[in-house]
PDB file of C-alpha atoms and ligand atoms in Angstrom:
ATOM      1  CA  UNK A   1     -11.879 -54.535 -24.053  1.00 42.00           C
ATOM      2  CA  UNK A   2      -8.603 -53.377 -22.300  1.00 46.00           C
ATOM      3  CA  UNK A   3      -9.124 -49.484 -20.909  1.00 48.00           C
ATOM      4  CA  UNK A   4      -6.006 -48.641 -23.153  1.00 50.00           C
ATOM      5  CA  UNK A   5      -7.272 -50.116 -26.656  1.00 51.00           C
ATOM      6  CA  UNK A   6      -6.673 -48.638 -29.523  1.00 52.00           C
ATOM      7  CA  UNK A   7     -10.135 -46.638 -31.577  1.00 52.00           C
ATOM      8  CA  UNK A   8     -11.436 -46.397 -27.742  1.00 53.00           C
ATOM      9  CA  UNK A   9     -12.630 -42.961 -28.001  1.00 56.00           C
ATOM     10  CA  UNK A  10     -13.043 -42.355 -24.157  1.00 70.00           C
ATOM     11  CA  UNK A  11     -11.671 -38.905 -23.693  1.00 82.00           C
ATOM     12  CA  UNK A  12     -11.693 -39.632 -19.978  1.00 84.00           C
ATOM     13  CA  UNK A  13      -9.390 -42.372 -20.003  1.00 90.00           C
ATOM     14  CA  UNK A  14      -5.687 -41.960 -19.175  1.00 94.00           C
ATOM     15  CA  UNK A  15      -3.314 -42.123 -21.863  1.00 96.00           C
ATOM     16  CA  UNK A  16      -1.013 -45.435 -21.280  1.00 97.00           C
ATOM     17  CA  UNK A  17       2.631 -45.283 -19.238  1.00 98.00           C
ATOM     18  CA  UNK A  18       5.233 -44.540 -22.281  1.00 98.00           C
ATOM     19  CA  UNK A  19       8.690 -46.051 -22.463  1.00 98.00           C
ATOM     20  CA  UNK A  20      10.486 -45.411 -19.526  1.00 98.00           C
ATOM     21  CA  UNK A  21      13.313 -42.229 -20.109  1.00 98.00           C
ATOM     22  CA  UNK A  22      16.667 -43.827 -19.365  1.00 98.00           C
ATOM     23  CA  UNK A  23      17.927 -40.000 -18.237  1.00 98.00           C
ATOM     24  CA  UNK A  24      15.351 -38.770 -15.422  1.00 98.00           C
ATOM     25  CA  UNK A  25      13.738 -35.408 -16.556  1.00 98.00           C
ATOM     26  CA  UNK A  26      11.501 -32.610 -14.950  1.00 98.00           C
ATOM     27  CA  UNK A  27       8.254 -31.697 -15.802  1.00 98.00           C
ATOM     28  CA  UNK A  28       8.989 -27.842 -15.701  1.00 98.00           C
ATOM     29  CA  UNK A  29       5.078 -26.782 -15.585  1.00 98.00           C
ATOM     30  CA  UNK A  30       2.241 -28.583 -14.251  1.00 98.00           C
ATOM     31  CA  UNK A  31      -1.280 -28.020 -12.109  1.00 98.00           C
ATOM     32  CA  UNK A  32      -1.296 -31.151 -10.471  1.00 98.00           C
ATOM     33  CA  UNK A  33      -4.317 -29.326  -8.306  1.00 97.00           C
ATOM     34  CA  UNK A  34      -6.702 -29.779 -11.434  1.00 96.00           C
ATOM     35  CA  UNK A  35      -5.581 -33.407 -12.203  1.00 96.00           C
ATOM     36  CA  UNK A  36      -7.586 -36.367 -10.720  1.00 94.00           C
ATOM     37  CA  UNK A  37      -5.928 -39.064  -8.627  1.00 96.00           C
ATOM     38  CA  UNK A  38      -3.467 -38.072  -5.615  1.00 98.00           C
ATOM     39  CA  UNK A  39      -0.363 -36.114  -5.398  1.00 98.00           C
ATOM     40  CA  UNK A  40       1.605 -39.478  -4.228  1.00 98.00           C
ATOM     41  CA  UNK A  41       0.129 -41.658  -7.262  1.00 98.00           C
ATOM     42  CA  UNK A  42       1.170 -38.589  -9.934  1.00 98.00           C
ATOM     43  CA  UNK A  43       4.776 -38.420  -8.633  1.00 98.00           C
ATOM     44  CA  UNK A  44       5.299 -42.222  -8.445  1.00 98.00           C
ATOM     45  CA  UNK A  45       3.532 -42.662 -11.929  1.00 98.00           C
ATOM     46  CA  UNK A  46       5.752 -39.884 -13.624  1.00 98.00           C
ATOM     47  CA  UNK A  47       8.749 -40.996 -11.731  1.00 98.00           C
ATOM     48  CA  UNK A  48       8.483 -44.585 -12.882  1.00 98.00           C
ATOM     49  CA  UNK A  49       8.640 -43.269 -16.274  1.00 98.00           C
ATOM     50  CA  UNK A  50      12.090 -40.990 -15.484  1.00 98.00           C
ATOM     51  CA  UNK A  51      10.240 -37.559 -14.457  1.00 99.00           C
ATOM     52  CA  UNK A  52      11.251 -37.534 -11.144  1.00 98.00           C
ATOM     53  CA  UNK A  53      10.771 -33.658 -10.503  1.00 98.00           C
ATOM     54  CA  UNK A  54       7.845 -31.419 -10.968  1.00 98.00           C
ATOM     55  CA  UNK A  55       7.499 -27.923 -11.189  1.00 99.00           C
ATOM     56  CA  UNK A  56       3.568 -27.082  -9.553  1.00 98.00           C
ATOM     57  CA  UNK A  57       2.234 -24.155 -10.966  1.00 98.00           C
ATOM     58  CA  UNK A  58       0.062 -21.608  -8.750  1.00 98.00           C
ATOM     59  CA  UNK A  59      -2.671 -19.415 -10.950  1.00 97.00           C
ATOM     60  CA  UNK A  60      -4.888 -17.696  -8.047  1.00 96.00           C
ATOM     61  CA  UNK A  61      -4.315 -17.186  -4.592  1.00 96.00           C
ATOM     62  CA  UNK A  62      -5.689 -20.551  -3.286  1.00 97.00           C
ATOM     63  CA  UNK A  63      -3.855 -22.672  -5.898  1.00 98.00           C
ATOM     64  CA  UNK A  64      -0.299 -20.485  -5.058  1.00 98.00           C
ATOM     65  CA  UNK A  65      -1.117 -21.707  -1.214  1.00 98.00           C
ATOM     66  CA  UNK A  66      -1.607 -24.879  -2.619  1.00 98.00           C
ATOM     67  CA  UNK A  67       1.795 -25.469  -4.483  1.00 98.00           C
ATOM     68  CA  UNK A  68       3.861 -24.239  -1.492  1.00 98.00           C
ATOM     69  CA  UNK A  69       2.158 -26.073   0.704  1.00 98.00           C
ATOM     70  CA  UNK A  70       2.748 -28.954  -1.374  1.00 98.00           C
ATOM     71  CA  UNK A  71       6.249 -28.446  -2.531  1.00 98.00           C
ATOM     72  CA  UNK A  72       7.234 -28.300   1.326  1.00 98.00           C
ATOM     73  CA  UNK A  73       5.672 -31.827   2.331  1.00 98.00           C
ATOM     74  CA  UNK A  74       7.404 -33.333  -1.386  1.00 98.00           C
ATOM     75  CA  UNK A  75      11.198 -33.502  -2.874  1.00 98.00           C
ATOM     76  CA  UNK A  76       9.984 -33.892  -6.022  1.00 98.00           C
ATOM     77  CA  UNK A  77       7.834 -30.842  -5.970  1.00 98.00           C
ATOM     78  CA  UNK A  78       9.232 -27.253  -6.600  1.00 98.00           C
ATOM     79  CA  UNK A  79       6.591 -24.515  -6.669  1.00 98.00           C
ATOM     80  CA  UNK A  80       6.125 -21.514  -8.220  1.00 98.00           C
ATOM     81  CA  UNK A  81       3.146 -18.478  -7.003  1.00 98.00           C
ATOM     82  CA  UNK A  82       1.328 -16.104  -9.003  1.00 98.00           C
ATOM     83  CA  UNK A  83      -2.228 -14.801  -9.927  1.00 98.00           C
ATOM     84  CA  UNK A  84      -2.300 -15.788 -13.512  1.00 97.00           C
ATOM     85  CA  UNK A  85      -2.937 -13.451 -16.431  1.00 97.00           C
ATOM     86  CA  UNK A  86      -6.811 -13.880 -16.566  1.00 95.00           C
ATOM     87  CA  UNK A  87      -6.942 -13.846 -13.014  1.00 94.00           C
ATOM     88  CA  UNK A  88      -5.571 -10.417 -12.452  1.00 93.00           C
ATOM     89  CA  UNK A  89      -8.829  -8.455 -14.339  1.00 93.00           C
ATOM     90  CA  UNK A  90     -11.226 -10.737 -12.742  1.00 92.00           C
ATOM     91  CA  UNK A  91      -9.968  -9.772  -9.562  1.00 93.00           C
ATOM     92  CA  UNK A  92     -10.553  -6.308  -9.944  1.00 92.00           C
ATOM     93  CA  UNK A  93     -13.492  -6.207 -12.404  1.00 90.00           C
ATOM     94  CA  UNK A  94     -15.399  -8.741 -11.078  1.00 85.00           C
ATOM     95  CA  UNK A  95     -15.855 -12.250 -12.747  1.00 72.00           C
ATOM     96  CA  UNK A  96     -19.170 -12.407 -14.349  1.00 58.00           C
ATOM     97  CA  UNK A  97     -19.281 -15.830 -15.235  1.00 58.00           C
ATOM     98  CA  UNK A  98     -17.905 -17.271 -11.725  1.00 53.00           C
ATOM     99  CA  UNK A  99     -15.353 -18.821 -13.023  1.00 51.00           C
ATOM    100  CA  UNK A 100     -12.897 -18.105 -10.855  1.00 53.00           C
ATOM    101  CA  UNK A 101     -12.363 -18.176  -7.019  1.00 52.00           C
ATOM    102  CA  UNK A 102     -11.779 -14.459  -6.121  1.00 49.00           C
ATOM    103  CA  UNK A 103     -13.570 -12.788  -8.784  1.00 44.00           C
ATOM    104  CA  UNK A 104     -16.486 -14.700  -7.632  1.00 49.00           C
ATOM    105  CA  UNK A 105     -17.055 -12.982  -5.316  1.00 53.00           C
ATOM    106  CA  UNK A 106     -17.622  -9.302  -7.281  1.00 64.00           C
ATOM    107  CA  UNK A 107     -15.476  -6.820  -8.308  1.00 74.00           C
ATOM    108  CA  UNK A 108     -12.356  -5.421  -5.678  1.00 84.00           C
ATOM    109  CA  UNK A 109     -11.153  -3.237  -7.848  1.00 89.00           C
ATOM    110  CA  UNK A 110      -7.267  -1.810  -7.766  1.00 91.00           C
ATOM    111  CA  UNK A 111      -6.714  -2.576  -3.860  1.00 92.00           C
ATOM    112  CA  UNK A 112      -8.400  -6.312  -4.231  1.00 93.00           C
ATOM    113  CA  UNK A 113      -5.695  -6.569  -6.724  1.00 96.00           C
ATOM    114  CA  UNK A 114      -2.799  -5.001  -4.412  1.00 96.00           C
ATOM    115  CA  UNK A 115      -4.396  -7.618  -1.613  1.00 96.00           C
ATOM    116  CA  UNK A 116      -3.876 -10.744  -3.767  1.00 96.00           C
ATOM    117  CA  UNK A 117      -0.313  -9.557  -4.869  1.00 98.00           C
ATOM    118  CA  UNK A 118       0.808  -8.609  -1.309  1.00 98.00           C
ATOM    119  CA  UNK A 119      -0.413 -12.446  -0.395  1.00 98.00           C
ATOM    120  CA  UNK A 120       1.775 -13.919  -3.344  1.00 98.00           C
ATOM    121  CA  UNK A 121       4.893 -11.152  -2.243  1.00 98.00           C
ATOM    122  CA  UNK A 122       4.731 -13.062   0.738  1.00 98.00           C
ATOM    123  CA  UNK A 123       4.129 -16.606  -0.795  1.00 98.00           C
ATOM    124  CA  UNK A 124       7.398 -15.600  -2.916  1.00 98.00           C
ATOM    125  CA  UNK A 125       9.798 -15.321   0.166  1.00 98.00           C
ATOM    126  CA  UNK A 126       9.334 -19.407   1.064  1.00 98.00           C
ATOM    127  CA  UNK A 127      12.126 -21.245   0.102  1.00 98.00           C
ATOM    128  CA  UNK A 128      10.502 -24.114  -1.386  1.00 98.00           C
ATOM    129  CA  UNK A 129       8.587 -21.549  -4.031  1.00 98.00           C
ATOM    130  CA  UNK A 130      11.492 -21.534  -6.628  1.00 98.00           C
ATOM    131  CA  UNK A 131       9.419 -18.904  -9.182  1.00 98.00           C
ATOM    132  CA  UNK A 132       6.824 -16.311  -9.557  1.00 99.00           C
ATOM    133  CA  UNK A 133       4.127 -17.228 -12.283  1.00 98.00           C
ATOM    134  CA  UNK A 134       2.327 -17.485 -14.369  1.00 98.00           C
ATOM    135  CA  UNK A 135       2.090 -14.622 -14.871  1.00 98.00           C
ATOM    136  CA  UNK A 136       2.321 -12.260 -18.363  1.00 98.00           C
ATOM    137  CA  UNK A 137      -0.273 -11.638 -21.055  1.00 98.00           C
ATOM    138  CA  UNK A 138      -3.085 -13.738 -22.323  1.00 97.00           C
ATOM    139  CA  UNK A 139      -5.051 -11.412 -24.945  1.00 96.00           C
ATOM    140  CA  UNK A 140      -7.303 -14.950 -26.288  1.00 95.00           C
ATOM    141  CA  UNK A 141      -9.052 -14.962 -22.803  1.00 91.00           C
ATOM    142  CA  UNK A 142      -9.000 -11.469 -21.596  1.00 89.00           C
ATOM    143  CA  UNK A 143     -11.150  -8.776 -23.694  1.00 88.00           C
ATOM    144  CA  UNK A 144      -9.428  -5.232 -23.918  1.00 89.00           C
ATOM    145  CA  UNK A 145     -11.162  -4.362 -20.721  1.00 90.00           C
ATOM    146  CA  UNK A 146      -8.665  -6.375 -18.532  1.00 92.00           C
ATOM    147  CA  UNK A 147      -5.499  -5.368 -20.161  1.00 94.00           C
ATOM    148  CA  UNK A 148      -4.803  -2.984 -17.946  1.00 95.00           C
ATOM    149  CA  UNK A 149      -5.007  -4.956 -14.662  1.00 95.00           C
ATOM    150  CA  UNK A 150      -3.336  -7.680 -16.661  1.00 97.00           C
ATOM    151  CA  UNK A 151      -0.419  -6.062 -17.233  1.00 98.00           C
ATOM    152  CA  UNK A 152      -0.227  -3.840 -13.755  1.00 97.00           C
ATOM    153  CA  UNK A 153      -0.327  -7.465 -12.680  1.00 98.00           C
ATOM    154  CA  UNK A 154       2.567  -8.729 -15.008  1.00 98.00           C
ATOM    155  CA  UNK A 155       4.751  -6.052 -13.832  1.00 98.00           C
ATOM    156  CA  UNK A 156       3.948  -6.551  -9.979  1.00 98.00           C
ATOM    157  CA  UNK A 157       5.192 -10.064 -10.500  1.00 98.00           C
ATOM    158  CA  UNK A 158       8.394  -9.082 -12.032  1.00 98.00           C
ATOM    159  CA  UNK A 159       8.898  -6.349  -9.387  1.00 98.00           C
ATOM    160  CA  UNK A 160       7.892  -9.455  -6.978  1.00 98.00           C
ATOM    161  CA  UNK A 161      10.406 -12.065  -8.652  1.00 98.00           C
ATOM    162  CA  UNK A 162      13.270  -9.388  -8.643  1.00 98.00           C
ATOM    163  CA  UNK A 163      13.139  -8.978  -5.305  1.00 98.00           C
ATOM    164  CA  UNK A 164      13.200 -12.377  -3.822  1.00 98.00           C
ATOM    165  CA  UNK A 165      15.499 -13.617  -6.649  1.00 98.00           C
ATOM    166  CA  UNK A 166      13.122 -15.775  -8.014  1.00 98.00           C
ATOM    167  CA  UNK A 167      12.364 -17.064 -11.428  1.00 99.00           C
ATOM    168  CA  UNK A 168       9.591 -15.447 -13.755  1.00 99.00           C
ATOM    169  CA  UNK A 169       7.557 -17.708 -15.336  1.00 98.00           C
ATOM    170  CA  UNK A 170       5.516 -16.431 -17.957  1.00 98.00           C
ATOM    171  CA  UNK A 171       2.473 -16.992 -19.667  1.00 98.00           C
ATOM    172  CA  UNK A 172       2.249 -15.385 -23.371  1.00 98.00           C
ATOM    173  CA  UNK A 173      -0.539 -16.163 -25.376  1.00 97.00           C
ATOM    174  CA  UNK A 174      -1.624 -13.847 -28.317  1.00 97.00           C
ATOM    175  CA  UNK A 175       0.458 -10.753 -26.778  1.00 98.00           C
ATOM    176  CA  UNK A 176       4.082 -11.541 -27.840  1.00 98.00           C
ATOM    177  CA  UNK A 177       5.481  -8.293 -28.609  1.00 98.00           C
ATOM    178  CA  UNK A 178       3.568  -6.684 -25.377  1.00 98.00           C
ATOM    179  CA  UNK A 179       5.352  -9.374 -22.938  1.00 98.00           C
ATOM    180  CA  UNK A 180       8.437  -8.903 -24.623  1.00 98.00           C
ATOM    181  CA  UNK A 181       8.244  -4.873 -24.098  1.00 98.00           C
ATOM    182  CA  UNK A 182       7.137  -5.224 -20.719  1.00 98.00           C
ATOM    183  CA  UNK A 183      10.085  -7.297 -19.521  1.00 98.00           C
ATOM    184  CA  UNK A 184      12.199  -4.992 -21.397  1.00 98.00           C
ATOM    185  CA  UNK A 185      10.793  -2.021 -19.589  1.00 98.00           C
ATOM    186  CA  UNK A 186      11.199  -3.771 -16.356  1.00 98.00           C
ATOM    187  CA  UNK A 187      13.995  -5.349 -16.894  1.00 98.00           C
ATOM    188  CA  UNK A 188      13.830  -9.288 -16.864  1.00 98.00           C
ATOM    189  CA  UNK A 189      14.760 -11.235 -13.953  1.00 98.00           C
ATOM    190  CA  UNK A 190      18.249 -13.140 -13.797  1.00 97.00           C
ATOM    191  CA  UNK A 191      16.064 -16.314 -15.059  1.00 98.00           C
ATOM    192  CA  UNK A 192      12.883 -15.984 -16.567  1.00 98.00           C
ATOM    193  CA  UNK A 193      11.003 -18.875 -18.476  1.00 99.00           C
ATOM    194  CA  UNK A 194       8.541 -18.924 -21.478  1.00 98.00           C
ATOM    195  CA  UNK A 195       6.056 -21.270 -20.648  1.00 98.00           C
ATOM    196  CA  UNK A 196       4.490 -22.811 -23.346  1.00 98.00           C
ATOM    197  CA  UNK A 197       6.508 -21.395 -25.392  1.00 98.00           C
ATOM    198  CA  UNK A 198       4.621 -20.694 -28.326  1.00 98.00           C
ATOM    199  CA  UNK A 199       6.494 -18.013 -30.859  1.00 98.00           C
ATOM    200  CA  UNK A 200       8.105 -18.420 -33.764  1.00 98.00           C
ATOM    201  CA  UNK A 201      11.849 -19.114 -34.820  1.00 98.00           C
ATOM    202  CA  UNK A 202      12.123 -15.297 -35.071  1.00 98.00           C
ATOM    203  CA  UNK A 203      10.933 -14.705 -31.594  1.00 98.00           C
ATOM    204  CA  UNK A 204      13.110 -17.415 -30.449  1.00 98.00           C
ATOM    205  CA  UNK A 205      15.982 -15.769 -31.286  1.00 98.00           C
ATOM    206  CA  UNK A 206      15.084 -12.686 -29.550  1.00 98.00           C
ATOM    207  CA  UNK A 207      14.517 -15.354 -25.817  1.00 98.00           C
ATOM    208  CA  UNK A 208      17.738 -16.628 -27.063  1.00 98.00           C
ATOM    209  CA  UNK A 209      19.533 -13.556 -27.325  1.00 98.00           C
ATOM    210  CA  UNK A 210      17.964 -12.285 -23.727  1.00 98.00           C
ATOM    211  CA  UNK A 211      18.474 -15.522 -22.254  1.00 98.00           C
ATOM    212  CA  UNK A 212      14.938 -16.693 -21.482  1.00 98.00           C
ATOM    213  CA  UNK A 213      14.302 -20.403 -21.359  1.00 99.00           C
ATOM    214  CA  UNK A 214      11.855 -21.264 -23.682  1.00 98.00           C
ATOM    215  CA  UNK A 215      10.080 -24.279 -22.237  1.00 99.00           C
ATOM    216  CA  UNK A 216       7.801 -26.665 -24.901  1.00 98.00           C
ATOM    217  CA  UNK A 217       4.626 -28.609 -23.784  1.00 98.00           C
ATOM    218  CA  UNK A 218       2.633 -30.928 -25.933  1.00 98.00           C
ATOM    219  CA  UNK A 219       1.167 -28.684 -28.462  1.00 98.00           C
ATOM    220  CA  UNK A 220       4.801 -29.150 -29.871  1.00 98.00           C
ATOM    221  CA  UNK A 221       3.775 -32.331 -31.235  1.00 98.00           C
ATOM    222  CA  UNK A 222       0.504 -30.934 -33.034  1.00 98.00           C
ATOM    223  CA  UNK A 223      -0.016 -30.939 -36.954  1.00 97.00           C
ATOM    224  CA  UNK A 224      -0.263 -27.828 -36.848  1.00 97.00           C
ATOM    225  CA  UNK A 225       2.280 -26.674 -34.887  1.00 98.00           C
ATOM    226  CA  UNK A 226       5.145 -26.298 -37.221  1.00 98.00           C
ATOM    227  CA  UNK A 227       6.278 -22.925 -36.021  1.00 98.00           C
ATOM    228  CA  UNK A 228       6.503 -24.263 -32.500  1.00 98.00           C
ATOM    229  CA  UNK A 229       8.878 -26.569 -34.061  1.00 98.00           C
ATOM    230  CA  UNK A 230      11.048 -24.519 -35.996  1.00 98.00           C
ATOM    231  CA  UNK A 231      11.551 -22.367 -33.315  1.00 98.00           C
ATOM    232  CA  UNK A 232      12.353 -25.453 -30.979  1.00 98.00           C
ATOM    233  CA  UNK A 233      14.706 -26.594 -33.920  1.00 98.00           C
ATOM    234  CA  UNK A 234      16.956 -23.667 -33.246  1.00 98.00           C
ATOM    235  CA  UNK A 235      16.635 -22.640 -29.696  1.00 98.00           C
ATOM    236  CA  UNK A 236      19.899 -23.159 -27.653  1.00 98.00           C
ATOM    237  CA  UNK A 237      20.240 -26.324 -26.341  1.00 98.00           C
ATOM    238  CA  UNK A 238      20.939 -25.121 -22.824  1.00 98.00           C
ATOM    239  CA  UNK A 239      17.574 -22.860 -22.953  1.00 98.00           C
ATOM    240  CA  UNK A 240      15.181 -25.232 -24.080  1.00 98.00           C
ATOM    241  CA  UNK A 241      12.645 -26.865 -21.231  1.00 98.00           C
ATOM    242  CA  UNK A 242       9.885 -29.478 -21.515  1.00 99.00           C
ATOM    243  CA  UNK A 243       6.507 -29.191 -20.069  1.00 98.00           C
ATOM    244  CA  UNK A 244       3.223 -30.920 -19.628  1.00 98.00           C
ATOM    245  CA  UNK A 245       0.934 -28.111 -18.850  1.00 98.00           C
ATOM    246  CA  UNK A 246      -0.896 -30.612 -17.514  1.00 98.00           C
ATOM    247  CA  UNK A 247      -4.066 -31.029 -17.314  1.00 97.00           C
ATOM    248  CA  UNK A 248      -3.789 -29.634 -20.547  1.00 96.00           C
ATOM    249  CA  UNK A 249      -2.499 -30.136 -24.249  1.00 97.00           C
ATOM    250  CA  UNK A 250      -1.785 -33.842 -24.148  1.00 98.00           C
ATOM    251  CA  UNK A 251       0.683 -34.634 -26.800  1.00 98.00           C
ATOM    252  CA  UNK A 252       0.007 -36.418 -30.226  1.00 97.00           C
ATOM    253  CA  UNK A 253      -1.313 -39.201 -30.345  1.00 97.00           C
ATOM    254  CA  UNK A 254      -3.171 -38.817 -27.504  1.00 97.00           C
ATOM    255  CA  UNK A 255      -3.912 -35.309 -27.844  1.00 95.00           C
ATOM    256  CA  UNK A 256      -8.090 -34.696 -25.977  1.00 93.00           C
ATOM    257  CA  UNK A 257      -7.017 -36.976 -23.263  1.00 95.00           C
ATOM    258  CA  UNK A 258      -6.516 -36.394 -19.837  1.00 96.00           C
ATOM    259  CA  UNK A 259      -2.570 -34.424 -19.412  1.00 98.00           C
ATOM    260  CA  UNK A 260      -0.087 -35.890 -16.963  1.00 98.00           C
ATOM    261  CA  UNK A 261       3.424 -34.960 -15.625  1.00 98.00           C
ATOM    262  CA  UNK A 262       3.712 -39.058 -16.760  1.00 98.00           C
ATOM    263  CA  UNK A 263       3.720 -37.833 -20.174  1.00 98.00           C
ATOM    264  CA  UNK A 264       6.709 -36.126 -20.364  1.00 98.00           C
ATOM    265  CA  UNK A 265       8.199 -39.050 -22.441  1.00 98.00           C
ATOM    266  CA  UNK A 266       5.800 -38.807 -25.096  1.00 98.00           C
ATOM    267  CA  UNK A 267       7.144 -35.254 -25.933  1.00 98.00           C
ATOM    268  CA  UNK A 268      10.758 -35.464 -25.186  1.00 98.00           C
ATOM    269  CA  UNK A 269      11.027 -38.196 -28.201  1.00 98.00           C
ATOM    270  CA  UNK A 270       9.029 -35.593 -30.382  1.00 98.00           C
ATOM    271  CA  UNK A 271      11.679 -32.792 -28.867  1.00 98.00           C
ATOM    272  CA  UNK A 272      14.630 -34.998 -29.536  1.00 98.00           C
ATOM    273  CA  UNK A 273      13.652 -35.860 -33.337  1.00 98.00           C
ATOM    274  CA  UNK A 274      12.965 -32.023 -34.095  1.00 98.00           C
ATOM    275  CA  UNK A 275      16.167 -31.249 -32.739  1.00 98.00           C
ATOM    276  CA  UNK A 276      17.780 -34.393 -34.448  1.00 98.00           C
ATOM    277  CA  UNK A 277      19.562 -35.171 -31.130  1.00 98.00           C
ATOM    278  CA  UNK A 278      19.291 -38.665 -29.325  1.00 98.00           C
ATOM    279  CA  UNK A 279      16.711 -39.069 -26.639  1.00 98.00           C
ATOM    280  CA  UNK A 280      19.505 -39.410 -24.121  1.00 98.00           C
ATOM    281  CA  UNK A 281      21.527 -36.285 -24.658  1.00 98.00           C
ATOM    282  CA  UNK A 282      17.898 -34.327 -24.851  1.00 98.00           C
ATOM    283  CA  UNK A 283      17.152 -35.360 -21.444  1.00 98.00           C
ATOM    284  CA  UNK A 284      20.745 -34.639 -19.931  1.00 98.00           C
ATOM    285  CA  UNK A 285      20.384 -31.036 -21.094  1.00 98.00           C
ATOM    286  CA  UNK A 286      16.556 -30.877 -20.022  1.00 98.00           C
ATOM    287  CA  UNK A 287      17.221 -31.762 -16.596  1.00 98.00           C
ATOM    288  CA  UNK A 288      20.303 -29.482 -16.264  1.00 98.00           C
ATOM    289  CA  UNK A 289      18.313 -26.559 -17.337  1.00 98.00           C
ATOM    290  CA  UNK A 290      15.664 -27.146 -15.750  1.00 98.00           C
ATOM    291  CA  UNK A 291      17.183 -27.132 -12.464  1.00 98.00           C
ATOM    292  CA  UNK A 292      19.336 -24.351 -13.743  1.00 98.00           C
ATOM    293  CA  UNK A 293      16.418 -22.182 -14.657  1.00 98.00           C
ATOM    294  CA  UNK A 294      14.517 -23.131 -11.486  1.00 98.00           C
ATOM    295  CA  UNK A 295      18.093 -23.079  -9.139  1.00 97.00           C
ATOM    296  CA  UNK A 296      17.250 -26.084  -7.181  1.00 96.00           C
TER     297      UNK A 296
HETATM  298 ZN1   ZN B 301      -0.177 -20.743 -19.093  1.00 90.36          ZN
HETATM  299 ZN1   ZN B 302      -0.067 -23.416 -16.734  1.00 90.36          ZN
END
């Protein structure tokens, strides 16, 4: 049987190469670091397919090292640093199920924390690191113990991408309202990006209004994702960004398999028919902002 046949329920196997994009995109969020294969074989593979620029995504110290270090040996590569949301409490309470590299090793408390982020401050300065994230709120993973280092975290990284001039990217999952009032308290950096965008139409027009990009991974093409959609519907067109999260949230139809800057395709058609725009003028405005909201 061919590794790409249709019913084969492998979850392991690689989705197949989609239809070339005739307009070359940029995947504006990936971890190529927890995706198998090389860095060489994921860039040629996505940019035989038209993604011919990644954005590489740091969520803990070693990973942030990792995506500057890589985005200075590659073009294609653009990185961004940060200790991500559920990173930020383990650091300083201690990780008890070792799931993480830091907060393996036991709790550091306030100055572990102040460490890590002086280590990203100066990850932030390299000229290759085009954004500080992702970083924000995630209230699904982190109980109400963490909130507080999570969000003395979240506005350390906006302090941090204010300062260099860099973008913010955030992460917002379950804690809208709370990212939202933090930037606002803050005040939001020149370009800041939602990544994986995932509020409402209502909540889009507050991004739109403030000027936040509002980038959309797979999980726009999910059943049951017709809020993501609505809201993509009436973003701005020169706000919206497109995202593979990858390793993560594969889009439909091969949602559960392995995620891929590669896939980009696959969710730029979904994009384009939600927005009832042709796949050509999608991807003209997706790479412009992208590069826009990156400033490479
Ligand atoms: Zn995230
Ligand atoms: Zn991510």
């Amino acid at each position: 049987m061919p590794s790409n046949a249709p019913g084969r329920s492998d979850k392991d196997t690689p989705p197949p190469l989609p239809e070339p994009l005739r307009v070359p995109v940029a995947d504006s969020h990936t971890h190529l670091d927890m995706q198998s294969g090389t860095v060489d074989e994921a860039l040629a593979k996505a940019a035989s397919v038209g993604v011919t620029t990644v954005v590489q995504v740091g969520c803990d110290l070693a990973g942030s090292r990792w995506a500057a270090e890589t985005a200075a040996a590659y073009d294609a590569v653009h990185a961004t640093v940060a200790l991500h949301p559920n990173e930020a409490p383990r650091i300083v309470l201690g990780d008890p199920d070792g799931w993480s590299r830091q907060g393996a090793r036991g709790p550091g408390g306030d100055a572990a924390l102040d460490e890590a982020l002086a280590e990203i401050d100066r990850l932030a300065a390299l000229p290759q690191v085009k954004g500080v994230g992702e970083t924000g709120l995630d209230y699904f993973r982190t109980g109400p113990e963490g909130k507080e280092a999570q969000e003395r975290s979240f506005r350390a990284h906006v302090e941090i991408a204010k300062r260099h001039g860099k973008t913010l990217v955030i992460h917002d999952r379950d804690a809208h309202a709370d990212v939202l009032r933090v930037l606002e308290e803050e005040g939001a950096p020149e370009r800041t990006v939602f990544h994986c965008y995932s509020g409402d139409a209502e909540m889009a027009g507050i991004c739109a209004r403030a000027g936040y990009y509002m980038s959309f991974a797979g999980n726009v093409t999910f059943k049951n994702a017709q809020n993501l959609r609505d809201a993509l519907a009436v973003a701005p067109a020169e706000l919206v960004l497109v995202e593979t999260d990858a390793p993560f949230l594969t889009p439909v139809p091969y949602r559960g398999r392995p995620n891929a800057p590669y896939l980009v395709p696959v969710t730029v058609r979904a994009m384009a028919e939600v927005r009832g725009v042709d796949e050509d003028t999608l991807a003209s405005a997706l790479a412009a902002n992208t590069a826009r909201a990156f400033g490479y």
